[in-house]
PDB file of C-alpha atoms in Angstrom:
ATOM      1  CA  ALA P   1     106.158 103.421 113.038  1.00 51.00           C
ATOM      2  CA  VAL P   2     106.452 106.910 111.571  1.00 52.00           C
ATOM      3  CA  ASP P   3     104.062 109.689 112.632  1.00 54.00           C
ATOM      4  CA  MET P   4     103.225 111.475 109.457  1.00 56.00           C
ATOM      5  CA  LEU P   5     102.852 114.746 111.515  1.00 59.00           C
ATOM      6  CA  ASP P   6     106.525 114.679 112.435  1.00 60.00           C
ATOM      7  CA  THR P   7     108.750 117.283 110.776  1.00 59.00           C
ATOM      8  CA  VAL P   8     112.456 117.554 110.466  1.00 57.00           C
ATOM      9  CA  LYS P   9     113.716 121.046 111.350  1.00 57.00           C
ATOM     10  CA  ILE P  10     117.241 122.239 110.683  1.00 56.00           C
ATOM     11  CA  GLY P  11     118.484 124.766 113.394  1.00 56.00           C
ATOM     12  CA  GLY P  12     118.170 128.283 112.358  1.00 58.00           C
ATOM     13  CA  ARG P  13     120.776 131.121 112.412  1.00 62.00           C
ATOM     14  CA  GLY P  14     121.503 132.891 115.549  1.00 67.00           C
ATOM     15  CA  SER P  15     122.413 136.577 116.091  1.00 73.00           C
ATOM     16  CA  MET P  16     124.535 138.628 118.446  1.00 74.00           C
ATOM     17  CA  THR P  17     124.303 142.257 119.307  1.00 78.00           C
ATOM     18  CA  VAL P  18     127.450 144.149 120.321  1.00 79.00           C
ATOM     19  CA  ARG P  19     127.469 147.711 121.660  1.00 82.00           C
ATOM     20  CA  MET P  20     130.890 149.401 121.441  1.00 81.00           C
ATOM     21  CA  THR P  21     131.808 152.794 122.928  1.00 83.00           C
ATOM     22  CA  VAL P  22     134.794 154.566 121.439  1.00 82.00           C
ATOM     23  CA  PHE P  23     136.169 157.727 123.099  1.00 81.00           C
ATOM     24  CA  GLY P  24     138.039 160.545 121.212  1.00 82.00           C
ATOM     25  CA  LYS P  25     138.545 164.235 121.334  1.00 82.00           C
ATOM     26  CA  GLN P  26     135.594 166.406 120.506  1.00 82.00           C
ATOM     27  CA  GLY P  27     136.192 169.464 118.195  1.00 82.00           C
ATOM     28  CA  HIS P  28     135.233 171.315 115.145  1.00 82.00           C
ATOM     29  CA  ALA P  29     135.167 169.466 111.883  1.00 79.00           C
ATOM     30  CA  ALA P  30     137.124 172.221 110.129  1.00 82.00           C
ATOM     31  CA  PHE P  31     140.174 171.205 112.181  1.00 80.00           C
ATOM     32  CA  SER P  32     142.199 168.117 111.787  1.00 75.00           C
ATOM     33  CA  ASN P  33     141.463 165.749 114.656  1.00 74.00           C
ATOM     34  CA  ASP P  34     143.551 162.443 114.956  1.00 78.00           C
ATOM     35  CA  ALA P  35     141.346 161.528 117.885  1.00 78.00           C
ATOM     36  CA  ASN P  36     138.140 161.466 115.937  1.00 80.00           C
ATOM     37  CA  PRO P  37     136.408 158.350 117.164  1.00 83.00           C
ATOM     38  CA  VAL P  38     134.422 157.867 113.952  1.00 82.00           C
ATOM     39  CA  ARG P  39     137.507 157.852 111.916  1.00 82.00           C
ATOM     40  CA  MET P  40     139.368 155.593 114.427  1.00 83.00           C
ATOM     41  CA  THR P  41     136.416 153.178 114.225  1.00 85.00           C
ATOM     42  CA  SER P  42     136.133 153.139 110.494  1.00 85.00           C
ATOM     43  CA  GLY P  43     139.292 151.064 110.060  1.00 85.00           C
ATOM     44  CA  PHE P  44     138.053 148.461 112.504  1.00 85.00           C
ATOM     45  CA  ILE P  45     134.667 148.433 110.920  1.00 85.00           C
ATOM     46  CA  ASP P  46     136.334 147.902 107.435  1.00 86.00           C
ATOM     47  CA  ARG P  47     138.419 144.984 108.723  1.00 86.00           C
ATOM     48  CA  ILE P  48     135.472 143.067 110.357  1.00 84.00           C
ATOM     49  CA  ALA P  49     132.581 143.914 107.979  1.00 82.00           C
ATOM     50  CA  GLY P  50     131.612 140.896 105.885  1.00 73.00           C
ATOM     51  CA  THR P  51     134.062 138.612 107.695  1.00 79.00           C
ATOM     52  CA  LYS P  52     133.008 135.121 107.004  1.00 76.00           C
ATOM     53  CA  PHE P  53     133.146 132.414 109.694  1.00 73.00           C
ATOM     54  CA  GLY P  54     131.344 129.264 110.513  1.00 71.00           C
ATOM     55  CA  ASP P  55     129.952 126.924 108.008  1.00 70.00           C
ATOM     56  CA  GLY P  56     126.346 126.526 107.098  1.00 67.00           C
ATOM     57  CA  GLY P  57     126.931 122.809 106.540  1.00 72.00           C
ATOM     58  CA  GLY P  58     125.815 123.044 102.895  1.00 74.00           C
ATOM     59  CA  VAL P  59     122.370 124.035 103.977  1.00 74.00           C
ATOM     60  CA  TRP P  60     122.802 127.726 105.059  1.00 72.00           C
ATOM     61  CA  PRO P  61     125.170 130.446 103.689  1.00 74.00           C
ATOM     62  CA  ASP P  62     128.406 131.048 105.805  1.00 75.00           C
ATOM     63  CA  SER P  63     127.841 133.291 108.764  1.00 76.00           C
ATOM     64  CA  THR P  64     129.059 136.893 108.372  1.00 78.00           C
ATOM     65  CA  ILE P  65     129.498 139.969 110.545  1.00 80.00           C
ATOM     66  CA  GLU P  66     127.151 142.591 109.363  1.00 78.00           C
ATOM     67  CA  LEU P  67     126.941 146.137 110.880  1.00 81.00           C
ATOM     68  CA  THR P  68     123.479 147.548 111.127  1.00 81.00           C
ATOM     69  CA  GLY P  69     124.126 151.009 112.641  1.00 81.00           C
ATOM     70  CA  LEU P  70     126.533 153.611 113.897  1.00 81.00           C
ATOM     71  CA  THR P  71     125.390 156.349 116.246  1.00 82.00           C
ATOM     72  CA  THR P  72     127.332 159.361 117.483  1.00 80.00           C
ATOM     73  CA  SER P  73     126.605 161.865 120.213  1.00 80.00           C
ATOM     74  CA  THR P  74     126.700 164.842 118.046  1.00 77.00           C
ATOM     75  CA  THR P  75     123.566 166.862 117.275  1.00 78.00           C
ATOM     76  CA  THR P  76     125.097 169.017 114.599  1.00 75.00           C
ATOM     77  CA  SER P  77     126.818 168.100 111.258  1.00 76.00           C
ATOM     78  CA  ASN P  78     130.114 170.028 111.871  1.00 73.00           C
ATOM     79  CA  LEU P  79     131.133 168.673 115.206  1.00 73.00           C
ATOM     80  CA  VAL P  80     133.504 165.628 115.766  1.00 77.00           C
ATOM     81  CA  PRO P  81     132.031 163.621 118.587  1.00 77.00           C
ATOM     82  CA  GLY P  82     134.165 163.200 121.770  1.00 72.00           C
TER      83      GLY P  82
END
């Protein structure tokens, strides 16, 4: 017998939160700084953003890596965080 109140549910999507700390050399933005942690991180972010993995099984879209925020320790606009 089939209970008419039964429903079939397909598993939903999960999520993962990652917190990453990058250390660099603090300095004034007017001077070149190869140890700028924001600039060092930008290449990494560019490589992983939108990376597709997993398979939605034809029901869901493929899973992707999506960045939702970037925070620095600076409180002024002309300071490279360190």
